[in-house]
Each structure stands twice: as C-alpha cells, then as structure tokens.
Tab-separated table of C-alpha atoms in Angstrom:
chain	number	residue	atom	x	y	z
A	25	MET	CA	117.901	78.108	108.863
A	26	LYS	CA	121.075	77.937	106.792
A	27	SER	CA	119.887	75.300	104.324
A	28	ASN	CA	117.795	72.133	104.096
A	29	PHE	CA	121.096	70.403	103.322
A	30	ALA	CA	123.141	71.929	106.172
A	31	PHE	CA	123.536	68.500	107.826
A	32	LEU	CA	125.555	67.399	104.773
A	33	GLU	CA	128.246	70.083	105.112
A	34	LYS	CA	130.770	67.829	106.893
A	35	LEU	CA	129.437	64.462	105.744
A	36	ASN	CA	129.816	65.165	102.030
A	37	PRO	CA	131.253	68.669	101.417
A	38	GLU	CA	131.209	68.373	97.615
A	39	ALA	CA	127.533	67.388	97.461
A	40	TYR	CA	126.657	70.035	100.054
A	41	GLN	CA	128.303	72.854	98.090
A	42	CYS	CA	126.429	71.865	94.924
A	43	LEU	CA	123.087	71.553	96.690
A	44	TYR	CA	123.539	74.777	98.651
A	45	LYS	CA	124.242	76.654	95.403
A	46	ALA	CA	121.213	75.055	93.748
A	47	GLU	CA	118.902	75.706	96.690
A	48	SER	CA	119.970	79.328	97.211
A	49	GLN	CA	119.628	80.162	93.497
A	50	VAL	CA	116.468	78.275	92.538
A	51	ARG	CA	114.069	81.177	93.225
A	52	ILE	CA	116.363	83.536	91.306
A	53	ASP	CA	117.330	81.221	88.426
A	54	TYR	CA	115.794	77.762	88.217
A	55	ASN	CA	118.516	76.440	85.869
A	56	ILE	CA	120.170	74.408	88.618
A	57	GLY	CA	120.494	71.113	86.740
A	58	ASN	CA	124.290	71.118	86.629
A	59	ASN	CA	124.593	71.440	90.415
A	60	VAL	CA	121.939	68.755	90.978
A	61	ARG	CA	123.822	66.377	88.681
A	62	LYS	CA	127.167	67.052	90.379
A	63	ALA	CA	125.571	66.520	93.795
A	64	LEU	CA	124.077	63.189	92.717
A	65	GLU	CA	127.473	62.064	91.390
A	66	ALA	CA	129.110	63.013	94.693
A	67	ILE	CA	126.434	61.168	96.700
A	68	ILE	CA	126.803	57.962	94.682
A	69	TYR	CA	130.598	58.160	94.886
A	70	GLU	CA	130.380	58.533	98.681
A	71	LEU	CA	128.068	55.506	98.906
A	72	LEU	CA	130.625	53.429	96.987
A	73	ARG	CA	133.517	54.777	99.065
A	74	GLU	CA	131.774	54.156	102.414
A	75	ARG	CA	131.096	50.546	101.392
A	76	LYS	CA	134.672	50.174	100.138
A	77	LEU	CA	133.414	49.260	96.688
A	78	SER	CA	134.415	52.236	94.552
A	79	GLU	CA	137.462	50.577	92.945
A	80	LYS	CA	135.805	47.174	92.663
A	81	ALA	CA	132.686	48.616	91.057
A	82	GLU	CA	134.662	50.643	88.536
A	83	LYS	CA	136.824	47.632	87.653
A	84	ALA	CA	133.729	45.485	87.154
A	85	ALA	CA	132.173	48.209	85.000
A	86	ARG	CA	135.277	48.623	82.860
A	87	SER	CA	135.356	44.876	82.258
A	88	GLU	CA	131.889	45.234	80.718
A	89	CYS	CA	133.045	48.186	78.576
A	90	ARG	CA	130.952	50.627	80.567
A	91	LYS	CA	131.951	54.308	80.639
A	92	TRP	CA	131.145	54.384	84.358
A	93	ASP	CA	129.523	57.801	84.042
A	94	LEU	CA	126.389	58.794	85.984
A	95	PHE	CA	124.122	57.029	83.482
A	96	ASP	CA	126.118	53.770	83.808
A	97	LYS	CA	126.397	54.009	87.594
A	98	ILE	CA	122.661	54.411	88.145
A	99	ASN	CA	121.796	51.543	85.781
A	100	ALA	CA	124.529	49.232	87.106
A	101	LEU	CA	123.817	49.880	90.782
A	102	GLN	CA	120.189	48.852	90.218
A	103	ASN	CA	121.151	45.747	88.202
A	104	ALA	CA	121.164	42.396	90.027
A	105	PRO	CA	123.862	40.605	87.915
A	106	PHE	CA	126.240	43.556	88.241
A	107	LEU	CA	125.649	43.878	91.998
A	108	THR	CA	126.196	40.117	92.349
A	109	LYS	CA	129.443	40.356	90.367
A	110	MET	CA	130.532	43.217	92.606
A	111	GLY	CA	129.809	41.091	95.692
A	112	TRP	CA	127.015	43.281	97.014
A	113	LEU	CA	124.280	40.701	96.363
A	114	LYS	CA	124.455	36.985	97.016
A	115	GLN	CA	123.799	34.629	94.137
A	116	GLY	CA	120.069	34.623	93.365
A	117	GLN	CA	119.334	37.558	95.700
A	118	LYS	CA	117.012	40.303	94.333
A	119	VAL	CA	117.888	43.992	94.277
A	120	SER	CA	114.778	44.754	96.384
A	121	GLN	CA	116.178	42.501	99.128
A	122	ARG	CA	119.348	44.587	99.471
A	123	PRO	CA	119.173	47.730	97.318
A	124	PHE	CA	122.465	49.506	96.847
A	125	LEU	CA	120.653	52.771	96.062
A	126	PRO	CA	117.728	53.627	98.368
A	127	PRO	CA	114.408	53.384	96.455
A	128	LEU	CA	112.935	56.766	95.443
A	129	GLY	CA	109.706	55.593	93.803
A	130	LYS	CA	108.114	56.994	90.666
A	131	ILE	CA	108.221	60.738	89.981
A	132	SER	CA	105.632	62.460	87.774
A	133	TYR	CA	106.890	65.278	85.567
A	134	MET	CA	106.271	67.226	82.368
A	135	LYS	CA	108.619	66.835	79.425
A	136	GLU	CA	109.948	69.621	77.210
A	137	ASP	CA	107.319	68.715	74.603
A	138	HIS	CA	104.683	69.360	77.340
A	139	THR	CA	103.535	65.761	77.681
A	140	ALA	CA	103.271	64.084	81.071
A	141	ASP	CA	105.495	61.189	82.066
A	142	LYS	CA	106.829	59.235	85.038
A	143	ALA	CA	110.259	57.871	85.853
A	144	ASP	CA	112.041	56.375	88.830
A	145	GLY	CA	113.651	59.016	91.058
A	146	TYR	CA	117.212	58.426	89.843
A	147	THR	CA	116.257	58.692	86.178
A	148	PHE	CA	114.297	61.866	86.908
A	149	LEU	CA	117.300	63.422	88.680
A	150	ARG	CA	119.666	62.419	85.887
A	151	LEU	CA	117.375	63.770	83.144
A	152	PHE	CA	116.814	66.993	85.096
A	153	GLY	CA	120.547	67.321	85.734
A	154	ASN	CA	121.369	66.901	82.045
A	155	GLN	CA	119.521	70.077	81.054
A	156	ASP	CA	122.444	72.431	81.566
A	157	SER	CA	125.233	69.887	82.027
A	158	HIS	CA	127.659	68.373	79.578
A	159	ILE	CA	125.490	65.602	78.090
A	160	LYS	CA	127.324	62.301	77.812
A	161	ASN	CA	124.376	60.265	76.590
A	162	PRO	CA	123.112	61.592	73.202
A	163	ALA	CA	119.673	60.075	73.766
A	164	ASP	CA	119.122	62.457	76.680
A	165	THR	CA	119.114	65.484	74.346
A	166	ASP	CA	115.776	64.405	72.855
A	167	PRO	CA	113.043	66.941	73.912
A	168	LYS	CA	110.650	64.013	74.129
A	169	ILE	CA	112.751	62.772	77.063
A	170	GLN	CA	114.006	65.936	78.781
A	171	VAL	CA	112.317	67.283	81.896
A	172	LEU	CA	110.560	70.621	81.460
A	173	SER	CA	112.805	73.404	82.705
A	174	ASP	CA	110.899	75.537	85.213
A	175	TYR	CA	110.750	76.391	88.923
A	176	PRO	CA	108.307	73.614	90.031
A	177	HIS	CA	110.475	70.901	88.448
A	178	ALA	CA	113.623	72.408	89.965
A	179	VAL	CA	112.093	72.280	93.450
A	180	ARG	CA	110.857	68.757	92.760
A	181	ALA	CA	114.424	67.718	91.934
A	182	LEU	CA	115.652	69.192	95.226
A	183	LYS	CA	112.923	67.325	97.116
A	184	VAL	CA	113.792	64.027	95.423
A	185	ILE	CA	117.503	64.338	96.187
A	186	TYR	CA	116.627	65.316	99.773
A	187	LYS	CA	114.534	62.126	100.025
A	188	LEU	CA	117.584	60.158	98.889
A	189	LEU	CA	119.795	61.803	101.497
A	190	TYR	CA	117.201	61.307	104.245
A	191	GLN	CA	117.138	57.555	103.559
A	192	ILE	CA	120.937	57.417	103.653
A	193	TYR	CA	121.436	59.480	106.827
A	194	GLN	CA	118.324	58.891	108.955
A	195	GLY	CA	119.435	57.514	112.284
A	196	ARG	CA	122.936	58.874	111.707
A	197	VAL	CA	122.043	62.572	111.920
A	198	GLU	CA	120.195	63.668	115.045
A	199	GLY	CA	117.012	65.651	114.425
A	200	LEU	CA	117.070	65.189	110.652
A	201	SER	CA	113.731	66.333	109.228
A	202	LYS	CA	111.865	63.863	107.042
A	203	GLU	CA	110.435	66.704	104.953
A	204	PHE	CA	112.144	69.188	102.666
A	205	HIS	CA	111.032	72.717	103.624
A	206	GLU	CA	110.689	74.821	100.481
A	207	GLU	CA	109.829	77.944	102.471
A	208	TYR	CA	113.201	77.833	104.269
A	209	MET	CA	115.395	77.546	101.195
A	210	PRO	CA	118.086	80.281	101.295
A	211	ILE	CA	117.556	83.122	98.816
A	212	GLY	CA	120.840	84.209	97.291
A	213	SER	CA	123.117	85.080	100.217
A	214	PHE	CA	120.186	85.339	102.653
A	215	HIS	CA	119.384	82.564	105.139
A	216	VAL	CA	115.673	82.403	105.947
A	217	ASP	CA	114.697	82.536	109.632
A	218	LYS	CA	110.949	82.770	109.113
A	219	ALA	CA	108.531	82.615	106.161
A	220	TYR	CA	104.923	83.803	106.308
A	221	VAL	CA	102.027	85.275	104.353
A	222	PRO	CA	102.183	89.073	104.778
A	223	ASN	CA	99.208	90.934	106.241
A	224	ASP	CA	98.980	93.084	103.114
A	225	GLN	CA	98.948	90.207	100.607
A	226	LYS	CA	95.495	90.934	99.155
A	227	TRP	CA	96.173	94.548	98.352
A	228	SER	CA	99.940	94.608	97.764
A	229	GLY	CA	100.208	91.380	95.753
A	230	CYS	CA	103.155	90.154	97.857
A	231	LYS	CA	102.869	86.352	97.948
A	232	THR	CA	105.385	85.570	100.711
A	233	GLU	CA	107.474	87.575	103.140
A	234	PHE	CA	110.686	86.288	104.718
A	235	LEU	CA	112.678	87.365	107.753
A	236	ALA	CA	116.272	86.554	106.831
A	237	HIS	CA	119.883	87.330	107.686
A	238	TYR	CA	123.248	87.282	105.964
A	239	ASP	CA	126.805	87.398	107.271
A	240	SER	CA	129.337	89.544	105.422
A	241	ASP	CA	132.494	87.508	104.750
A	242	GLY	CA	130.825	84.598	106.564
A	243	ASN	CA	131.353	86.358	109.901
A	244	GLU	CA	128.427	86.428	112.355
A	245	ARG	CA	129.803	89.663	113.813
A	246	ASN	CA	129.043	91.301	110.466
A	247	ARG	CA	125.459	90.043	110.393
A	248	SER	CA	122.699	92.101	108.837
A	249	TYR	CA	119.010	91.335	108.546
A	250	ALA	CA	116.402	91.705	105.867
A	251	ILE	CA	112.727	91.508	105.143
A	252	LEU	CA	112.419	89.877	101.717
A	253	ARG	CA	109.197	90.263	99.748
A	254	LEU	CA	108.380	87.847	96.938
A	255	TYR	CA	105.927	88.676	94.132
A	256	GLU	CA	104.813	86.453	91.260
A	257	LYS	CA	105.580	87.944	87.844
A	258	ASP	CA	102.743	86.124	86.106
A	259	THR	CA	99.897	88.037	87.679
A	260	GLU	CA	96.779	89.847	86.566
A	261	ARG	CA	98.208	92.950	88.248
A	262	ARG	CA	101.356	92.949	86.141
A	263	GLU	CA	101.115	96.703	85.490
A	264	PHE	CA	100.953	97.276	89.215
A	265	LEU	CA	104.101	95.178	89.690
A	266	LYS	CA	105.818	97.089	86.881
A	267	HIS	CA	104.994	100.389	88.604
A	268	LYS	CA	106.272	99.020	91.911
A	269	ILE	CA	109.591	98.133	90.273
A	270	ASP	CA	109.861	101.494	88.465
A	271	ALA	CA	109.148	103.327	91.716
A	272	ILE	CA	111.739	101.301	93.636
A	273	HIS	CA	114.355	102.052	90.958
A	274	ARG	CA	113.583	105.778	91.221
A	275	ILE	CA	113.704	105.695	95.027
A	276	LYS	CA	117.169	104.118	94.840
A	277	ASP	CA	118.241	106.751	92.288
A	278	LEU	CA	116.913	109.614	94.400
A	279	THR	CA	118.449	108.368	97.664
A	280	PRO	CA	121.969	107.146	96.748
A	281	TYR	CA	123.196	107.783	100.306
A	282	GLY	CA	119.969	106.705	101.978
A	283	ILE	CA	117.701	108.555	104.373
A	284	ARG	CA	117.971	108.084	108.107
A	285	GLY	CA	115.068	105.883	109.129
A	286	MET	CA	114.463	104.411	105.660
A	287	SER	CA	115.603	100.824	105.154
A	288	GLU	CA	118.019	100.137	102.310
A	289	ILE	CA	116.335	98.532	99.284
A	290	ARG	CA	117.980	95.797	97.205
A	291	GLU	CA	116.657	93.877	94.226
A	292	ILE	CA	117.416	90.198	94.780
A	293	CYS	CA	115.637	88.786	91.748
A	294	PRO	CA	115.046	91.402	89.003
A	295	MET	CA	112.336	91.127	86.365
A	296	ASN	CA	114.774	89.990	83.659
A	297	ASN	CA	115.912	86.901	85.589
A	298	PRO	CA	114.723	83.439	84.447
A	299	SER	CA	112.439	83.118	87.432
A	300	PRO	CA	108.689	83.359	88.024
A	301	PHE	CA	109.373	85.717	90.938
A	302	TYR	CA	110.363	89.291	91.608
A	303	ILE	CA	112.114	89.577	94.992
A	304	ILE	CA	113.212	92.690	96.867
A	305	ALA	CA	114.957	92.992	100.212
A	306	TYR	CA	114.681	95.713	102.840
A	307	ILE	CA	117.964	95.701	104.761
A	308	PHE	CA	118.297	96.409	108.499
A	309	PRO	CA	121.394	96.692	110.735
A	310	HIS	CA	119.729	94.619	113.468
A	311	GLU	CA	116.881	92.117	113.549
A	312	PRO	CA	113.687	93.965	112.539
A	313	VAL	CA	110.612	93.630	114.736
A	314	PRO	CA	107.132	94.605	113.477
A	315	LEU	CA	105.288	97.352	115.300
A	316	SER	CA	102.892	95.653	117.739
A	317	ASP	CA	100.850	96.252	120.881
A	318	ALA	CA	103.252	94.156	122.976
A	319	LEU	CA	106.281	96.162	121.869
A	320	LEU	CA	104.569	99.540	122.308
A	321	GLN	CA	103.352	98.641	125.802
A	322	SER	CA	106.878	97.635	126.811
A	323	ILE	CA	108.336	101.120	126.215
A	324	THR	CA	107.865	104.522	127.826
A	325	MET	CA	106.018	107.519	126.433
A	326	LYS	CA	109.401	109.175	125.888
A	327	ASN	CA	110.469	106.229	123.695
A	328	ARG	CA	107.199	106.411	121.763
A	329	LEU	CA	107.721	110.116	121.065
A	330	GLN	CA	111.241	109.392	119.817
A	331	ILE	CA	109.872	106.771	117.416
A	332	CYS	CA	107.260	109.243	116.142
A	333	THR	CA	109.968	111.877	115.644
A	334	GLN	CA	112.201	109.561	113.633
A	335	VAL	CA	109.358	108.308	111.404
A	336	CYS	CA	108.270	111.874	110.741
A	337	TYR	CA	111.826	112.924	109.893
A	338	CYS	CA	112.119	110.130	107.320
A	339	LEU	CA	108.777	111.028	105.732
A	340	LYS	CA	109.696	114.729	105.589
A	341	GLU	CA	113.009	113.923	103.870
A	342	MET	CA	111.131	111.869	101.280
A	343	HIS	CA	108.709	114.751	100.661
A	344	ASP	CA	111.625	117.193	100.287
A	345	LEU	CA	113.338	115.229	97.505
A	346	ASN	CA	113.268	116.542	93.942
A	347	PRO	CA	110.990	115.036	92.731
A	348	PRO	CA	109.277	114.179	96.041
A	349	ILE	CA	108.371	110.640	97.076
A	350	TYR	CA	105.013	110.036	98.734
A	351	TYR	CA	104.545	106.792	100.658
A	352	ARG	CA	100.772	106.828	100.055
A	353	MET	CA	99.799	103.742	102.113
A	354	LEU	CA	101.513	104.424	105.458
A	355	SER	CA	100.280	102.260	108.353
A	356	TYR	CA	101.613	100.307	111.316
A	357	ASP	CA	102.609	97.567	108.820
A	358	SER	CA	105.086	100.008	107.248
A	359	ILE	CA	107.255	100.246	110.360
A	360	TYR	CA	109.910	97.885	111.672
A	361	LEU	CA	112.000	98.552	114.762
A	362	CYS	CA	115.606	97.577	115.534
A	363	ASN	CA	117.054	97.351	119.035
A	364	TYR	CA	120.385	99.174	119.308
A	365	SER	CA	121.037	98.245	122.943
A	366	GLN	CA	122.880	95.144	124.131
A	367	GLY	CA	121.647	95.551	127.701
A	368	GLU	CA	118.292	94.819	129.287
A	369	GLN	CA	117.022	98.336	128.535
A	370	LYS	CA	116.083	98.243	124.857
A	371	ARG	CA	116.691	101.220	122.577
A	372	TRP	CA	114.375	101.003	119.594
A	373	ALA	CA	114.870	102.832	116.305
A	374	PRO	CA	112.158	102.743	113.597
A	375	TYR	CA	112.660	102.041	109.905
A	376	LEU	CA	110.252	102.671	107.063
A	377	ALA	CA	109.914	99.785	104.572
A	378	ASN	CA	107.462	98.209	102.083
A	379	PHE	CA	107.261	100.904	99.399
A	380	ASP	CA	104.643	99.046	97.347
A	381	PHE	CA	102.459	102.082	96.731
A	382	ALA	CA	105.122	104.791	96.636
A	383	LYS	CA	104.142	107.755	94.484
A	384	ILE	CA	106.768	109.849	92.675
A	385	ILE	CA	105.630	113.228	91.310
A	386	GLU	CA	107.449	113.947	88.078
A	387	ASN	CA	106.780	114.450	84.399
A	388	ASP	CA	107.316	110.835	83.315
A	389	GLY	CA	103.928	109.836	84.669
A	390	VAL	CA	105.190	106.931	86.758
A	391	THR	CA	101.972	106.002	88.529
A	392	VAL	CA	99.461	103.240	88.931
A	393	LEU	CA	96.418	105.013	90.238
A	394	PRO	CA	93.703	102.641	88.989
A	395	GLU	CA	95.439	99.685	90.645
A	396	ALA	CA	95.911	101.674	93.848
A	397	ASN	CA	92.205	102.545	93.883
A	398	ASP	CA	91.347	98.874	93.357
A	399	SER	CA	93.633	97.946	96.250
A	400	LEU	CA	91.669	100.204	98.600
A	401	THR	CA	88.665	97.910	98.145
A	402	GLU	CA	90.766	94.948	99.349
A	403	ILE	CA	91.523	96.568	102.720
A	404	ARG	CA	88.872	95.123	105.016
A	405	GLU	CA	90.549	95.286	108.427
A	406	GLN	CA	89.387	98.432	110.198
A	407	LYS	CA	92.617	99.033	112.113
A	408	ARG	CA	94.411	99.245	108.752
A	409	LYS	CA	91.599	100.914	106.825
A	410	LYS	CA	91.515	103.830	109.236
A	411	TYR	CA	94.897	104.988	107.883
A	412	ILE	CA	93.333	105.880	104.530
A	413	PRO	CA	91.908	109.436	104.461
A	414	PRO	CA	88.413	110.113	103.132
A	415	GLN	CA	88.598	110.586	99.366
A	416	THR	CA	86.936	113.732	98.126
A	417	HIS	CA	87.626	112.634	94.518
A	418	ARG	CA	89.520	109.970	92.535
A	419	TRP	CA	93.262	109.755	93.093
A	420	GLU	CA	93.898	110.341	89.391
A	421	THR	CA	93.276	114.061	89.943
A	422	TYR	CA	95.236	114.512	93.170
A	423	THR	CA	97.718	117.365	93.244
A	424	ASP	CA	101.159	117.454	94.839
A	425	ARG	CA	99.710	119.212	97.888
A	426	GLU	CA	96.996	116.592	98.295
A	427	TRP	CA	99.492	113.735	98.130
A	428	ARG	CA	101.421	115.359	100.960
A	429	SER	CA	98.207	115.544	102.964
A	430	VAL	CA	97.497	111.835	102.386
A	431	ASP	CA	100.799	110.914	104.069
A	432	VAL	CA	100.203	113.413	106.884
A	433	TYR	CA	96.758	111.921	107.592
A	434	SER	CA	98.236	108.404	107.799
A	435	LEU	CA	101.095	109.706	109.938
A	436	GLY	CA	98.583	111.222	112.375
A	437	MET	CA	96.853	107.860	112.722
A	438	LEU	CA	100.243	106.217	113.245
A	439	PHE	CA	101.120	108.767	115.952
A	440	ALA	CA	97.860	107.976	117.772
A	441	ASP	CA	98.536	104.226	117.678
A	442	ILE	CA	102.162	104.550	118.805
A	443	LEU	CA	101.495	107.085	121.562
A	444	SER	CA	98.464	105.217	122.947
A	445	GLY	CA	100.522	102.008	123.070
A	446	LYS	CA	97.927	100.088	121.064
A	447	ILE	CA	97.050	99.680	117.404
A	448	GLN	CA	93.477	100.928	117.655
A	449	GLN	CA	90.499	99.707	115.665
A	450	ASP	CA	89.534	103.325	115.160
A	451	LEU	CA	90.528	106.759	116.385
A	452	GLY	CA	87.814	107.777	118.828
A	453	GLU	CA	87.561	110.446	121.511
A	454	ASP	CA	88.553	107.905	124.150
A	455	VAL	CA	92.011	107.633	122.596
A	456	PHE	CA	92.609	111.386	122.958
A	457	GLU	CA	91.166	111.382	126.491
A	458	LYS	CA	93.665	108.729	127.512
A	459	LEU	CA	96.556	110.635	125.923
A	460	GLU	CA	95.627	113.846	127.816
A	461	GLU	CA	97.310	112.349	130.880
A	462	ASP	CA	100.754	112.411	129.217
A	463	LEU	CA	100.716	114.827	126.283
A	464	SER	CA	100.075	118.539	125.961
A	465	ASP	CA	96.733	119.858	124.716
A	466	GLU	CA	98.621	121.742	121.997
A	467	PHE	CA	100.187	118.587	120.589
A	468	LEU	CA	96.941	116.592	120.773
A	469	SER	CA	95.163	119.378	118.885
A	470	PHE	CA	97.926	119.195	116.306
A	471	ILE	CA	97.333	115.431	115.829
A	472	GLU	CA	93.622	116.164	115.376
A	473	LYS	CA	94.517	118.556	112.559
A	474	MET	CA	96.665	115.851	110.952
A	475	VAL	CA	93.684	113.482	110.767
A	476	SER	CA	91.168	116.102	109.635
A	477	ASP	CA	88.741	115.000	106.932
A	478	ARG	CA	89.605	118.209	105.076
A	479	ALA	CA	92.951	117.833	103.294
A	480	GLU	CA	93.520	121.589	103.289
A	481	ASP	CA	93.413	121.660	107.125
A	482	ARG	CA	96.267	119.193	107.535
A	483	PRO	CA	99.744	120.603	108.303
A	484	ASP	CA	102.900	119.938	106.270
A	485	THR	CA	105.468	117.336	107.385
A	486	GLU	CA	107.886	120.140	108.296
A	487	ASP	CA	105.355	121.561	110.750
A	488	VAL	CA	104.603	118.082	112.085
A	489	LEU	CA	108.301	117.452	112.715
A	490	SER	CA	108.614	120.748	114.612
A	491	ALA	CA	105.572	119.918	116.748
A	492	VAL	CA	106.669	116.392	117.679
A	493	ARG	CA	110.225	117.563	118.427
A	494	LYS	CA	108.819	120.224	120.733
A	495	GLU	CA	106.701	117.636	122.573
A	496	ASP	CA	109.667	115.262	122.769
A	497	ALA	CA	111.864	118.039	124.214
A	498	ALA	CA	109.268	118.678	126.936
A	499	TRP	CA	109.936	115.158	128.234
A	500	ASN	CA	113.689	115.724	128.710
C-alpha cells in the first residue's frame, strides 16, 4: 500500500504531497504539524475552487477586513451570515442544512499544559498544524490552547483529515476505505505491504513487523524489499534495546561490504529521533518469504541442502570476524528466502536476519546476558524452544568456544527442520529415520554431533560447512 492518501494524488496533488510526507515521517518524527496545516489549506482551497467560489469568498472576506488565512477561512465557512453573503446559503437557511465544510464532530485531545480538552475537528487540525508552522494568530501560541505534541496526537490529526477527505470524495473514488489504516502508513521511503505481530514478540520485544518495499528513483524495476522491525523506546527492557542497538552498530562496522547470505541492516528511526519508536530494516533484493513447511515441501532435497550450505557459510563468516559475531538465538524464524528465478522453477536463496540477540566477543563488554536469560523463559513454543541447547551453567560465564557451540547446536536443529521438509515439534529418532532414505549415514551422524547435549562434542562451523558441502556435492 503506497499511502492511505494515495487516492488524492491526482485529485489534489498539493494536499497529497503534504499528507504523504506527514504520513511517511510520523513514526520517525511526529512533528508533522506544518504539513498537516498546508494540506488542510490546500483541501479548503480546492473546495472553494470546485464550487467556483474562491474569488467570491475572498472578496467577501476582504470586505469584512478579514485576513483570509486558515483561521479566518475555517470560521467564515462555518458562519451562516458569511455563507449567505457568499451565496452558498439561502436567506434564513442554517449551516447544518447545507454545510460548506463536512462536519468532523468533536475531537478529544491533551493540551501542552497536560489538561484534557475537546474541539471541533477543524479547530483541532488548525491548532495541531500551528505547532511547527508560522503562527498567524498570536492566541494560538498559548500553551493552554496548543495540542500536545506527540505521536498519538499526530496520528489522530491524520485520521481526522482522512475523515474530512472521505466525506468529500466518497462516491467519487471507487473502493475508498472508510477507515484510516495506521498499520499501513509508509515508513520513510518504505511502502508497507503487510503489518503483523512477530512470532518472537514476547522474547525479542519487537512490537510490530512490516513487510515493505521501496523503489529506487521511483522505478519499479529497481524495487527492493525489507522486513522492518519496530520497538518501543519506553520499555522496561530498555537496557536490552540499548544492547540490541549497540550490537547492530558493531555488526554494520564489522561487515562494511556485507556477508553473502546476511541481509543488509539499516536504521530507519535511530534512538535520538523525536519518536517513541526504534525501527530497523533488513533489506532483501527480492520479496522475502519466511521459512515454512509449505515452502520446504515444495522444493527438492538438493535445494534444501543448498539452503543449509548457504546458511552455514553465513554463520561461519560471522564466527570468523575479528571480533566474532554469534547469532545466539538461531531458529527457523531467523531465515527468509528470496526467489531468484523468473520462471516456474523457483530458485531460493536464504538470508539471515533479526539479530536481536547477537553476541559480540570483545573487551568492551557489549552484552545483555541477564535479559537474554530472561527471554529464554518467554519461549513457550516447543518447535522454537528446541533450538536452545541445554544450559550447563549461566550464560554470564560462557566462553568464546561455548558461544560457537550454541550457534552450532541451533544450526543442527535448523538443518533437521529444513532437510525433513517440516518444522518439527522436537527432534526425535523418527526424523533421522526418515532422512536415512535421502542422506548419508555419515552426514546424519554429523548432525547428531551438532545437537549433542555436550557442548564440547559439537563441531566447529568450518567443519560443518565442509560436511554439508560434501553431502551437497554427492547430489550433483
């Protein structure tokens, strides 16, 4: 979805541009008042122009010594004597019988002095719009009048102006939604295709995840995709969020040219922005698809081995960095796949994303072990919980070697799910028995070592990569 206001692009280009800017920036910076005010001015001007009353109204206003600014327009166009003088109302006719401006009702809001108030929709929009506009009415600078500047009021302003536009254009625009959809507001240059609660919300703290796309230079041929993850800054797990951000910054520093199979990471809304949210984007060259039973069952064993090989390569490259990066919570939720084929035969390539629990071994002590331990208690679903190796002691005392083994254990579980074509509830003997039909005993024994309860028995990622490449080669 390009924008809630996309229908306005040709009907009122000036208002559309202002509202698109406001809508796409509101999660990043809620100071959108200037664009809301400009949009409202453009909408009222278009109403006057369509009804061939713009010159007549201004002339009538000037004769009454009005400035004919937004404040005057809203008051005058709701005033019966003025509308009668302009010829819009008949003598004695009430505004409610033929309103020039569609009614918006009363809007509740908080003022800058943190007291509650109500105003009609047009007054609310004007007061909100004055916050970072050039104020023409000195009375509107009074904090006892101004609307509180924050994200909820900014979204409320967008919803009110959408209600105005809906009343103007309903019946004229086919399929126009009555409701404003906050979840589908664009985020910066990204257009949201889907918004949902992520599976890992309870233990990662991610409030909302978005599948989105953006077109470089406005050209669909240069389209890229992204998974955007939104976190609330005002959270009890603020230290955890701070670690997440520090780790992401270090990952970007350590991988300036990227790693094949690791999605590019971009900060869309940093911590220092005037926003209640922290937003990061994982970028993909094609539309990302989550790892699922349906997808796995649609591909051959050869394809599954190729996916395992590429995931392992990415993890090994992360482990080989100086300092190394450990993923630490690898599971089927960590993997997205992109189709590189334009024909009927799909060619899937995996990408590693969602580095919420990434661990970087270095002297600066960037870690968040207590929060990570607490998060383990939030993982209730067995098919996800099985990815976590048995803990012989608290994570605070884990060594570099043990962190490597944590990722290898999770990778072994991931191999079993991918190769069996099903995200299993648990890794039982029946899974290995089924895989005996297609895979060598040597490779299956190797996977069993990867998921050993004893960390010291698990192989290194370099050995895992050699083993899976050997098995893959046997299928050629």
